[in-house]
Short mmCIF file of C-alpha atoms in Angstrom, two decimals:
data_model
loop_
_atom_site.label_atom_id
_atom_site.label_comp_id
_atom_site.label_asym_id
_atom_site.label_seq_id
_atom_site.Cartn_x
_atom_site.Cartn_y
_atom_site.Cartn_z
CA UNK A 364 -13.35 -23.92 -36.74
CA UNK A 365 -11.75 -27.28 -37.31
CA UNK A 366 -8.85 -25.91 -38.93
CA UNK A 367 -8.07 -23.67 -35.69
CA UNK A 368 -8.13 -26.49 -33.48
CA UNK A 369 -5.83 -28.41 -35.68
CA UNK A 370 -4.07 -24.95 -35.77
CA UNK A 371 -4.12 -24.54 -31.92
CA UNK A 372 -2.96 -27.95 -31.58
CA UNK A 373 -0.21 -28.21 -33.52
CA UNK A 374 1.02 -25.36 -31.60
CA UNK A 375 0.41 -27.16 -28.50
CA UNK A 376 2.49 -30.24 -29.73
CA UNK A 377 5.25 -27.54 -31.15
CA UNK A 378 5.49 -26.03 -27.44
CA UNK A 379 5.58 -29.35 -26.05
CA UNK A 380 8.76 -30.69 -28.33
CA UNK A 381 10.37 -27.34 -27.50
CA UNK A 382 9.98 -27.88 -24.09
CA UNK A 383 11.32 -31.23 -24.37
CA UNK A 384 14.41 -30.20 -26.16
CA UNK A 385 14.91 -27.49 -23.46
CA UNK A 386 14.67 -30.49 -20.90
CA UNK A 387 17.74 -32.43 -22.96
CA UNK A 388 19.93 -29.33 -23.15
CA UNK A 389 19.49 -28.45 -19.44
CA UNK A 390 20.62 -32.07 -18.75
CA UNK A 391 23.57 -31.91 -20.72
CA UNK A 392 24.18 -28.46 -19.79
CA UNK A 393 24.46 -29.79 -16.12
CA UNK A 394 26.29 -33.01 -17.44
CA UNK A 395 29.29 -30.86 -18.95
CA UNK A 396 29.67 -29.10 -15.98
CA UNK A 397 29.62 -32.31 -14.12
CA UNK A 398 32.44 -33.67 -16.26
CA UNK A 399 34.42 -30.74 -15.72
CA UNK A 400 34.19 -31.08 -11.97
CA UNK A 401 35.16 -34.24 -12.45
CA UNK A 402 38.52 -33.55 -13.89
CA UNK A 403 38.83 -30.49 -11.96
CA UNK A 404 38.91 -32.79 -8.89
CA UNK A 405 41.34 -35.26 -9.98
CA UNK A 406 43.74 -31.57 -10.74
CA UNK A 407 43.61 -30.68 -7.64
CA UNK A 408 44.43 -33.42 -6.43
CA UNK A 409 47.52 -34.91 -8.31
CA UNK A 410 48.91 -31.45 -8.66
CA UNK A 411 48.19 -30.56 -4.90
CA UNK A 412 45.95 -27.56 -5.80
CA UNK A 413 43.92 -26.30 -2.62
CA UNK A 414 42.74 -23.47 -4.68
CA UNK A 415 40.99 -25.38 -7.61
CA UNK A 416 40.06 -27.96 -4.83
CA UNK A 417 37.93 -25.69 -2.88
CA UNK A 418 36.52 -24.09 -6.27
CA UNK A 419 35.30 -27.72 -6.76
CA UNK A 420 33.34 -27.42 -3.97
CA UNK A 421 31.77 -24.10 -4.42
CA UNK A 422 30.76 -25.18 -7.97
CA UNK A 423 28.67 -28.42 -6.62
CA UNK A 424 26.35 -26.35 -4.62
CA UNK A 425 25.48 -24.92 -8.38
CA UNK A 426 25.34 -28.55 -9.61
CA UNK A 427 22.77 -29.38 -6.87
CA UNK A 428 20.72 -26.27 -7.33
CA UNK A 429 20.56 -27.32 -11.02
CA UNK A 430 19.35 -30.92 -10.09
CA UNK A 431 16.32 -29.07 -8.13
CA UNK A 432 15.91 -27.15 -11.36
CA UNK A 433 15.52 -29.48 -13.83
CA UNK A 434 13.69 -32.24 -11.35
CA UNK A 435 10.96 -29.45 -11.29
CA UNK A 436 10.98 -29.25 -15.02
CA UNK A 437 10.67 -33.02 -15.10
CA UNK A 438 7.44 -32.64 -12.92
CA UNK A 439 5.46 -29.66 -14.44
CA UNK A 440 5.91 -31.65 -17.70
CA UNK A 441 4.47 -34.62 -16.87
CA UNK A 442 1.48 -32.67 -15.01
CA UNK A 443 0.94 -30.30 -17.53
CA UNK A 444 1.21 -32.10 -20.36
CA UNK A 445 0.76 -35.79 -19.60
CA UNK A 446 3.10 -37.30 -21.82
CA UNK A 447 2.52 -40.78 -23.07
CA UNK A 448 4.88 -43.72 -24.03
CA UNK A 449 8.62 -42.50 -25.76
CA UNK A 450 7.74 -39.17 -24.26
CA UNK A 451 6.91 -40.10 -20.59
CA UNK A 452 10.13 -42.47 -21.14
CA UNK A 453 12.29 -39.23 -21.81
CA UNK A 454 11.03 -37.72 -19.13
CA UNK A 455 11.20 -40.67 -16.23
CA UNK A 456 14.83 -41.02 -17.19
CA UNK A 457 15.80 -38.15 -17.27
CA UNK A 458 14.86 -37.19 -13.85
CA UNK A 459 16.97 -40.15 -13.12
CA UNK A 460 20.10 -39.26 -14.96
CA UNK A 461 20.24 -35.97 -13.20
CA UNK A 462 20.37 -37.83 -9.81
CA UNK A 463 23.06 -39.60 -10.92
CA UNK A 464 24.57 -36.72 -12.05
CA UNK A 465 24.46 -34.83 -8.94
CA UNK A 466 26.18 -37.47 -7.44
CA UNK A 467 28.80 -37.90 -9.28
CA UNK A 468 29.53 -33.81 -8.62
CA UNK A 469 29.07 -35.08 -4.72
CA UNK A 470 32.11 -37.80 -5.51
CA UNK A 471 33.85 -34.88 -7.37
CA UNK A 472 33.29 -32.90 -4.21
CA UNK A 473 34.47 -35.94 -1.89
CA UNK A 474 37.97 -36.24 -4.08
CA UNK A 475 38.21 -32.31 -3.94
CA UNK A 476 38.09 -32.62 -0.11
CA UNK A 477 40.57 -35.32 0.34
CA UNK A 478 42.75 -32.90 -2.12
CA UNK A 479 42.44 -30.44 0.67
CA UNK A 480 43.49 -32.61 3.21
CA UNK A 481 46.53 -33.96 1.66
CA UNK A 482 47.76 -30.40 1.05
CA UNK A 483 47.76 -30.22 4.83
CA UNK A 484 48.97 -33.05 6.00
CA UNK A 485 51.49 -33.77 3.23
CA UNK A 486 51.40 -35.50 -0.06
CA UNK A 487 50.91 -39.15 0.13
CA UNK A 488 53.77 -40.95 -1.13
CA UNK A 489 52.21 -43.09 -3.46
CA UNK A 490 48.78 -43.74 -5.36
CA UNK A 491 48.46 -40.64 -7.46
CA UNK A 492 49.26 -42.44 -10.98
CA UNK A 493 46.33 -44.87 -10.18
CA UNK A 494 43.79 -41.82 -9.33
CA UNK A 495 44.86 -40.18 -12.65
CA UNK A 496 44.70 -43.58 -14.46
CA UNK A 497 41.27 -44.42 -12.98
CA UNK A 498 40.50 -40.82 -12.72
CA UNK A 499 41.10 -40.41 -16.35
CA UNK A 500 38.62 -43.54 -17.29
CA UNK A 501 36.07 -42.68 -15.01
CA UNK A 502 35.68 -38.97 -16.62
CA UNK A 503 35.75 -40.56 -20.51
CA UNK A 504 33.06 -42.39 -19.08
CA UNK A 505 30.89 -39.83 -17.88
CA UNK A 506 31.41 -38.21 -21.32
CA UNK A 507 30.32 -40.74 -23.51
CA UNK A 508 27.61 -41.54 -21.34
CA UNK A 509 26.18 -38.23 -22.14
CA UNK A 510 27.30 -38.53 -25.54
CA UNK A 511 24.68 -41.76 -25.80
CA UNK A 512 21.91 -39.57 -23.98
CA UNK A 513 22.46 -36.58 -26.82
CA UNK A 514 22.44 -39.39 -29.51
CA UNK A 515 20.07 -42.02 -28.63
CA UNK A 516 23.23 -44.21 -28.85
CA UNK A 517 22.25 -47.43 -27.37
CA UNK A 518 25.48 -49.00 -28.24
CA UNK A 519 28.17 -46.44 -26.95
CA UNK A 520 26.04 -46.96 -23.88
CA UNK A 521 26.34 -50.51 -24.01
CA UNK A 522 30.77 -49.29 -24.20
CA UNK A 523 30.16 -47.01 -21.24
CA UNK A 524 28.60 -50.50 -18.98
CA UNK A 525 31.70 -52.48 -20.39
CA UNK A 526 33.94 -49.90 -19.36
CA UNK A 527 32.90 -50.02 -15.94
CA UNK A 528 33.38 -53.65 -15.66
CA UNK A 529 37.43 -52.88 -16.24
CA UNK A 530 37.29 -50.08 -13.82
CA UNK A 531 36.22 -52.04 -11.01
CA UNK A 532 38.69 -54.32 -11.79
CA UNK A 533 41.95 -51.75 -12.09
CA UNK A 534 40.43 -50.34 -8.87
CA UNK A 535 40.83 -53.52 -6.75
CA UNK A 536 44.12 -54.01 -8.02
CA UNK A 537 45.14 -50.30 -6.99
CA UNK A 538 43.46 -50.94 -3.58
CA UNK A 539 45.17 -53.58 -3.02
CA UNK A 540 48.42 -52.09 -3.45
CA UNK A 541 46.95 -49.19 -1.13
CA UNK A 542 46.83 -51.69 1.59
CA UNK A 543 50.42 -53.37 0.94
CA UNK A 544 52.14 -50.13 0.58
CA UNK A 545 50.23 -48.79 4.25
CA UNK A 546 51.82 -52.32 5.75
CA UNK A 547 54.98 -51.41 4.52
CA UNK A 548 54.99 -47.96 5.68
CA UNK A 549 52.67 -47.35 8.62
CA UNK A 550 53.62 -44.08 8.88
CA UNK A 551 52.18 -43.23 5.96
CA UNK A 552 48.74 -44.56 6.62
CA UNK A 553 47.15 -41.26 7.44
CA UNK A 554 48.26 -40.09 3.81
CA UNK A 555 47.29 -43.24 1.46
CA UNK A 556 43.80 -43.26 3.33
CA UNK A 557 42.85 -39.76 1.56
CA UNK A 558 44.31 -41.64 -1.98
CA UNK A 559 42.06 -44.54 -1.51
CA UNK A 560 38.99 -42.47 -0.57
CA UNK A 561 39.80 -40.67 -3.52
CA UNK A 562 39.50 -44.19 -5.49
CA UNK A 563 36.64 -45.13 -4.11
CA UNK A 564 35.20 -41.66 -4.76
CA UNK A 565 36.17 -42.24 -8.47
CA UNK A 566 35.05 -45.62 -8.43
CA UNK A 567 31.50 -44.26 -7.88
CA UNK A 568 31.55 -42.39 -10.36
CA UNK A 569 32.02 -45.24 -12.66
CA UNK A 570 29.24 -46.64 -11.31
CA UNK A 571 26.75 -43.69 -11.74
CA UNK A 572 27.94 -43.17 -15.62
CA UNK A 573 26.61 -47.03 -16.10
CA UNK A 574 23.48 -46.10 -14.31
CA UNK A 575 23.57 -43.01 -16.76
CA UNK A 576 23.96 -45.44 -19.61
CA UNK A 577 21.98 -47.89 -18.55
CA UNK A 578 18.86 -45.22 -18.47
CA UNK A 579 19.98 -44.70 -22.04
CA UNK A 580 19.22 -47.95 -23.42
CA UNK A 581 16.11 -47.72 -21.72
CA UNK A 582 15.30 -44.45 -23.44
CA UNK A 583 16.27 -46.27 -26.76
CA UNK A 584 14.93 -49.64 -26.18
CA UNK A 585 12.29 -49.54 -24.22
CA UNK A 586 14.05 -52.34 -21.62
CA UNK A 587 15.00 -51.77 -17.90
CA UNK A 588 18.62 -53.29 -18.09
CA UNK A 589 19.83 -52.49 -14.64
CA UNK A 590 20.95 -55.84 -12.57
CA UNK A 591 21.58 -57.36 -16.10
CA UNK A 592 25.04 -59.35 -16.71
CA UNK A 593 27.05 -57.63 -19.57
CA UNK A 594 26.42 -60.40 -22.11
CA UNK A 595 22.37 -60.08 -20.99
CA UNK A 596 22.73 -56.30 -22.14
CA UNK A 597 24.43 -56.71 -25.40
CA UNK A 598 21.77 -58.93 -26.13
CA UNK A 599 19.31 -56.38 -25.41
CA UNK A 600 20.76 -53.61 -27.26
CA UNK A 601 21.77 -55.34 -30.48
CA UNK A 602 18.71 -58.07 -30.70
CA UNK A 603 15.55 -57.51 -32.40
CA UNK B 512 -26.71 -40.60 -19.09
CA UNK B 513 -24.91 -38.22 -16.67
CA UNK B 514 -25.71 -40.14 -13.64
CA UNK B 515 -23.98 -43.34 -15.15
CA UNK B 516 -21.32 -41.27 -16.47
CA UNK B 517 -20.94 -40.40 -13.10
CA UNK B 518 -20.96 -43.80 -11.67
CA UNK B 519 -18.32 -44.42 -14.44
CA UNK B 520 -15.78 -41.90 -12.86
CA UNK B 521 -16.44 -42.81 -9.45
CA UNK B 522 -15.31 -46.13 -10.27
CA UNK B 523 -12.03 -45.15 -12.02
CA UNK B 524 -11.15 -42.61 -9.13
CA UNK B 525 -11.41 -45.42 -7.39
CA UNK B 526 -9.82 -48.08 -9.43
CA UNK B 527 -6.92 -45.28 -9.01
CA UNK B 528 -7.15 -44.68 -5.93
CA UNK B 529 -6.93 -48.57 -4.42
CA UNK B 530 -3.86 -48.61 -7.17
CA UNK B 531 -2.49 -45.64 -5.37
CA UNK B 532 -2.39 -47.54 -2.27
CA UNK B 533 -1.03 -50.76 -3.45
CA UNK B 534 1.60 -48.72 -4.88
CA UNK B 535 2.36 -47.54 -1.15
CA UNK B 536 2.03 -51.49 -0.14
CA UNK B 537 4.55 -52.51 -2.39
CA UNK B 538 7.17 -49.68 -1.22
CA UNK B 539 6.49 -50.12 2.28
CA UNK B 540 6.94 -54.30 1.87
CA UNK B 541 10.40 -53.68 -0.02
CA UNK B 542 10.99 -51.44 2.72
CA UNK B 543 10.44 -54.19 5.50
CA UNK B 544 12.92 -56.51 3.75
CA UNK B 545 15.57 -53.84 3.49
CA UNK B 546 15.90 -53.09 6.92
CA UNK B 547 15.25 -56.59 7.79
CA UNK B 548 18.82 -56.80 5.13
CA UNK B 549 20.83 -53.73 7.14
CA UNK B 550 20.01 -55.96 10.48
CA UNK B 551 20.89 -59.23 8.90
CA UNK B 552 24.39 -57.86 7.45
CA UNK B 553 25.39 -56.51 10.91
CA UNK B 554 24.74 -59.89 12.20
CA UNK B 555 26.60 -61.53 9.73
CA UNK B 556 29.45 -59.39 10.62
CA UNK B 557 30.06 -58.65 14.00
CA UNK B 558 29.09 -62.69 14.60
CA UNK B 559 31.13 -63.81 12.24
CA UNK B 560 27.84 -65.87 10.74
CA UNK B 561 29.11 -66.86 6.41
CA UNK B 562 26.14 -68.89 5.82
CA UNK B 563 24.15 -65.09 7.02
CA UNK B 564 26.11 -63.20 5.07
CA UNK B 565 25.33 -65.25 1.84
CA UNK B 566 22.06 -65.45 2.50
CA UNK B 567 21.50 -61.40 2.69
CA UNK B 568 23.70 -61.22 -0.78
CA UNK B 569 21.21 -64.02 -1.74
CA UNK B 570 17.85 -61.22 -1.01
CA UNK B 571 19.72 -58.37 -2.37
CA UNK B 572 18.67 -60.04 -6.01
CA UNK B 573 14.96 -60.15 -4.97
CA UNK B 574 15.66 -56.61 -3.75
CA UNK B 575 16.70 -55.27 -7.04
CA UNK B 576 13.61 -56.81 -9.07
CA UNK B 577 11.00 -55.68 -6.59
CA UNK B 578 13.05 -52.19 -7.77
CA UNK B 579 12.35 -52.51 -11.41
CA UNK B 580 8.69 -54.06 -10.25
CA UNK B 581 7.84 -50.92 -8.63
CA UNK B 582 9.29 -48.49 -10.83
CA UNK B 583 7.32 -49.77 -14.06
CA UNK B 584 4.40 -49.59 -11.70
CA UNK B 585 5.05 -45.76 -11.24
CA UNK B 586 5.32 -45.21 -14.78
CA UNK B 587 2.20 -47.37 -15.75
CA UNK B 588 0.03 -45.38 -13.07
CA UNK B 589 1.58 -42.01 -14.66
CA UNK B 590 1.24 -43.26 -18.83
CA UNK B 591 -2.63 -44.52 -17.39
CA UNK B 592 -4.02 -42.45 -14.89
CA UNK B 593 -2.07 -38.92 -15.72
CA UNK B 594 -2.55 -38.24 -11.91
CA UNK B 595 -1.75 -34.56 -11.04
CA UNK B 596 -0.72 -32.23 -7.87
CA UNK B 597 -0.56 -34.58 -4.45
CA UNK B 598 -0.86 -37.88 -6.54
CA UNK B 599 1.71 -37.58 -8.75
CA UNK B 600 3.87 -36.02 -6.26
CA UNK B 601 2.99 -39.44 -4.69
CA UNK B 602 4.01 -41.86 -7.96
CA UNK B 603 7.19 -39.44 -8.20
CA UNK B 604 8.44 -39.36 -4.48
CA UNK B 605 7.79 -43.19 -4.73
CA UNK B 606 10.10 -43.79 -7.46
CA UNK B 607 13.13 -41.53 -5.79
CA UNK B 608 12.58 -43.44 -2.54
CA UNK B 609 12.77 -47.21 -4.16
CA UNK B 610 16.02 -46.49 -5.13
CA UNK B 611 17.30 -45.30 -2.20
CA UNK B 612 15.88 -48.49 -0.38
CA UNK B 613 17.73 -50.49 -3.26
CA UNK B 614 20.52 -48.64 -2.41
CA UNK B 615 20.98 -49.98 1.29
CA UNK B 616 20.38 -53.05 0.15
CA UNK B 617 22.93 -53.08 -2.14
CA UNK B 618 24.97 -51.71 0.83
CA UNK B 619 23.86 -54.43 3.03
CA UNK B 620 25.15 -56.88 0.53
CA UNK B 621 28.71 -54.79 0.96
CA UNK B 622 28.96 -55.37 4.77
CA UNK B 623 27.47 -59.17 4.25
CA UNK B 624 30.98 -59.15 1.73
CA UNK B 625 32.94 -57.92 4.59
CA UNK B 626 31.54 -60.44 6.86
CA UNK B 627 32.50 -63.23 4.53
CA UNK B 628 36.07 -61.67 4.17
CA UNK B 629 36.42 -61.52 7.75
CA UNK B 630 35.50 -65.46 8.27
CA UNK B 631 37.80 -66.41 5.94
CA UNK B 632 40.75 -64.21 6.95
CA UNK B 633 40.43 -64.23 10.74
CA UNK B 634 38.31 -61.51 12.71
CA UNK B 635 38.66 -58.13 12.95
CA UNK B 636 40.54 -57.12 16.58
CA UNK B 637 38.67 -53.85 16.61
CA UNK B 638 35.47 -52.00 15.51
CA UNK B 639 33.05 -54.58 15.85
CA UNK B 640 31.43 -52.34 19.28
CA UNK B 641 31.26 -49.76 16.12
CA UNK B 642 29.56 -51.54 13.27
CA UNK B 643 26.87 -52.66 16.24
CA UNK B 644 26.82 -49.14 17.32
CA UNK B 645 26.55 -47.38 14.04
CA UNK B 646 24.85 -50.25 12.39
CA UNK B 647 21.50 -49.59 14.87
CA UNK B 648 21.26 -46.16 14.10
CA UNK B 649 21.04 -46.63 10.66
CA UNK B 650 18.86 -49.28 10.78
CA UNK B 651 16.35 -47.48 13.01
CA UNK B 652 16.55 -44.87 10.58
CA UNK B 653 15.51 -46.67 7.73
CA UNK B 654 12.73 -48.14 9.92
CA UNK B 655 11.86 -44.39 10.99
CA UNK B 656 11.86 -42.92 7.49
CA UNK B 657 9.43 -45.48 6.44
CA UNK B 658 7.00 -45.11 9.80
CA UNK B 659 7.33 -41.50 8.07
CA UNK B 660 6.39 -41.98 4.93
CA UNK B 661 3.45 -44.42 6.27
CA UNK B 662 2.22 -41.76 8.32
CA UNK B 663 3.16 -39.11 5.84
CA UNK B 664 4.54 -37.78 9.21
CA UNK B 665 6.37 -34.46 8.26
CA UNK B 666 8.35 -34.05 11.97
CA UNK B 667 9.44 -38.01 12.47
CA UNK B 668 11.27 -37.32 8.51
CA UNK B 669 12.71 -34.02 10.08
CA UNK B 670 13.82 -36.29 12.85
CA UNK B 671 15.51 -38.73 10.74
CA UNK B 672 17.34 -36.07 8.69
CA UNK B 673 19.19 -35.11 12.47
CA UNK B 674 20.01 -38.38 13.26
CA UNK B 675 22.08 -38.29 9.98
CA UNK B 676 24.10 -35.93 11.33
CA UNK B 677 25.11 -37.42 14.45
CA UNK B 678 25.47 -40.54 13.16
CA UNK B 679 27.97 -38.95 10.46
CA UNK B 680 30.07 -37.51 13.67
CA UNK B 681 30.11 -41.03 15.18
CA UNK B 682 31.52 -42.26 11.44
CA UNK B 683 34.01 -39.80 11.74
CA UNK B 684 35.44 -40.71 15.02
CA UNK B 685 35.06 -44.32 14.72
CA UNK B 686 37.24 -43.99 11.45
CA UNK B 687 40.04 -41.81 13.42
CA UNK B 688 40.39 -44.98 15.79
CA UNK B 689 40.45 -47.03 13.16
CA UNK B 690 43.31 -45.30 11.70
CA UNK B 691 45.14 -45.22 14.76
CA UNK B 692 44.60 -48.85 15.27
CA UNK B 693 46.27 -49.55 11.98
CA UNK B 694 49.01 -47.39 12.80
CA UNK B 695 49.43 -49.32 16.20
CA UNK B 696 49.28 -52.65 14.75
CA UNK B 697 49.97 -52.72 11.09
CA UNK B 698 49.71 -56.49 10.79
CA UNK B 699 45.87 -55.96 11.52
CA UNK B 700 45.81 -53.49 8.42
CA UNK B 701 43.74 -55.90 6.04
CA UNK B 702 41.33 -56.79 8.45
CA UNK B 703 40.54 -53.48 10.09
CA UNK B 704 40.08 -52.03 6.52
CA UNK B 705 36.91 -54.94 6.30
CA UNK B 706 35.64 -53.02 9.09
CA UNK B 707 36.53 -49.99 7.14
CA UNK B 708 34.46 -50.46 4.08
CA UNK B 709 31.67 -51.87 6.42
CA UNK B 710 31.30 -48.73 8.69
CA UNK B 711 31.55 -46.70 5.67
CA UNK B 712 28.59 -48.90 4.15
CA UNK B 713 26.92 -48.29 7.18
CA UNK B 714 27.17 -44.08 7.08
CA UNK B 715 25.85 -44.37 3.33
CA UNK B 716 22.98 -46.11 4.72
CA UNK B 717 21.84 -43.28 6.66
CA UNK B 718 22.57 -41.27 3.92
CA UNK B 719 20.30 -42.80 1.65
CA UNK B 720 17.64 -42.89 4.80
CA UNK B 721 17.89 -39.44 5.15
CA UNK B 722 17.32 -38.93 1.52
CA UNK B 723 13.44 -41.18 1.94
CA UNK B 724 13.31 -38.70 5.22
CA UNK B 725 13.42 -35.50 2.38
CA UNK B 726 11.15 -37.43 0.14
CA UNK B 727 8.71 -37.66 2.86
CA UNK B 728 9.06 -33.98 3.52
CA UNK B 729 8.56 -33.07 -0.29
CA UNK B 730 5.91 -35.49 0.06
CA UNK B 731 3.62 -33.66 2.95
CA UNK B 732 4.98 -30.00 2.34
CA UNK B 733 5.50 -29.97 -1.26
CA UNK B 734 8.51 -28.45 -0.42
CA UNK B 735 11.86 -29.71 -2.20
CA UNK B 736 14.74 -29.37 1.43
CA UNK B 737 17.14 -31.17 0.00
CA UNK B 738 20.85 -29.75 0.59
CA UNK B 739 18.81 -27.67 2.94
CA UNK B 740 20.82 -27.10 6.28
CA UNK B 741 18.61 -29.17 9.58
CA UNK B 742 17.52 -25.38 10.86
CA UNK B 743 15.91 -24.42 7.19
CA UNK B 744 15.23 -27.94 6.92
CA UNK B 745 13.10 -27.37 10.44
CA UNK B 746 11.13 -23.92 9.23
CA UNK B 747 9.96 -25.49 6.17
CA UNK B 748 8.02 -28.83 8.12
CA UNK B 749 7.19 -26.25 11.02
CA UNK B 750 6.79 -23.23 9.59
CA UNK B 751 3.13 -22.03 7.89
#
């Protein structure tokens, strides 16, 4: 009799880790596609491609159906099987990752439809090597983000925070050279205000792969680093 | 034995139950000085008040750690009391909606950065009847979505949710003018774009409103609307 409770619980705690392991794949499952739409969105942009543009916008109505998804997986967990401590922590964070990962497809969607626009009104004359620059950063960042989440890597999410420290800084550099080139050439206000909603857009997204990262090093340390100056989260992730 | 057994659990349900409510306290407090922050920021702006503007980038620090306060209360109650059905829908929907209230604060503290931009570089010579404009919608929403949640008032939330939507039209327009104005008078570029960034603040606060309007929703109908259209939106509260 005791053996076949040990038996039946084992199996219990067997279901359970499988369960969690399909929770971490649907997550990154919904974080590659993410990435791609990412990239996709910069494409259509720089190479003026409606087509791919309004694909990007089709595909984020899948992204946000797959938040719903896995947010319900993230609740019948915890209710059915009450998770404690490192478990609960897996859990609670990722339900918060996926939020931040649906709204990074929504700035992917945001950059597709500014794409759109410019194809009808004209390509703006300048801004497009900072939205691939930035673009390209912003994407890498996303990445290895998820990259930390599939490895427990507290310090390549520690790189992903640092990284969005020099973003913000190469995007108010290209914004201000947004604004000088529009007083320069009023005409072609119209066109360099779809480029720098397009940074911001991408700018965002920055932010959301540090809030990614930054649930990482929870998930790996046990500390709630959010609000924390850089040098305050180093010390978090490589102390003790 | 039984009886005090029983007496036992009645205390804990209770014990859980008076922690249930102080979680609600402590949401609905942080949700007092947000809006109090989306009031303060207009302020700061369209009266060209600096030592206002610092003061609301000042709170939006306390705002933040009542943010990690409140979540690591969610997740004790959850580790402690392993609530299930209504309750932890509760703990849950609590934890989405504190970080949309961080979020307007945060974008609060982005307007109060306009508003100390615009002292220092001369006012604005246009959207200022805007920002006021906009900037009491969205406050009144965030007001509203918290009356909702209060109440757990399933129609006022639906009502909250439309008022996104107009409020996103009046965005829209106010952003064609200030295009137009920039095109009229390029030498006002740097300043109008202050205003730019602050009405844009401004439409992500009712955003983020509108998301606490869904939680509320989720909340009373244990229904998930989000990226619902307003008309399934409106069967779901109404409807059974």
């Amino acid at each position: 009799m005791e053996l076949s409770k040990d038996a039946h619980s084992h199996h219990i705690s067997q279901q359970f880790n499988s369960e969690l392991e399909q929770l971490k794949n649907h997550l990154l499952e919904m974080g590659g596609l993410v990435e791609r739409q990412v990239g996709d969105a910069i494409n259509s942009l720089v190479n003026a491609d409606s087509e791919l543009a309004v694909n990007v916008r089709a595909t984020d109505k899948k992204i946000n159906q797959m938040e719903m998804n896995i947010d319900e997986e993230c609740t019948r967990i915890i209710a059915r099987r009450q998770p404690a401590a490192s478990d609960l922590r897996l859990v609670i964070t990722a339900s918060k990752i996926i939020s931040d990962l649906e709204r990074i497809g929504d700035e992917s969607a945001k950059v597709a439809r500014q794409a759109i626009k410019l194809c009808e009104e004209g390509e703006s004359p300048r801004g497009y090597v900072e939205i691939r620059h930035i673009g390209g950063r912003v994407q890498a960042m996303t990445r290895n983000a998820l990259t930390a989440f599939a490895r427990l890597d507290a310090e390549a999410a520690l790189a992903v925070a640092r990284e969005d420290k020099n973003v913000d800084m190469e995007y108010e550099s290209a914004m201000r050279e947004m604004v000088t080139y529009m007083m320069e050439d009023p005409r072609s206000i119209k066109r360099v205000m779809n480029v720098i909603w397009s940074l911001r857009a991408l700018e965002r997204i920055g932010d959301h792969a540090r809030n990614i990262a930054e649930g990482v090093i929870y998930l790996v340390k046990g500390k709630d680093v959010r609000h924390l100056s850089l040098d305050e989260m180093q010390r978090e992730v490589q102390g003790s």
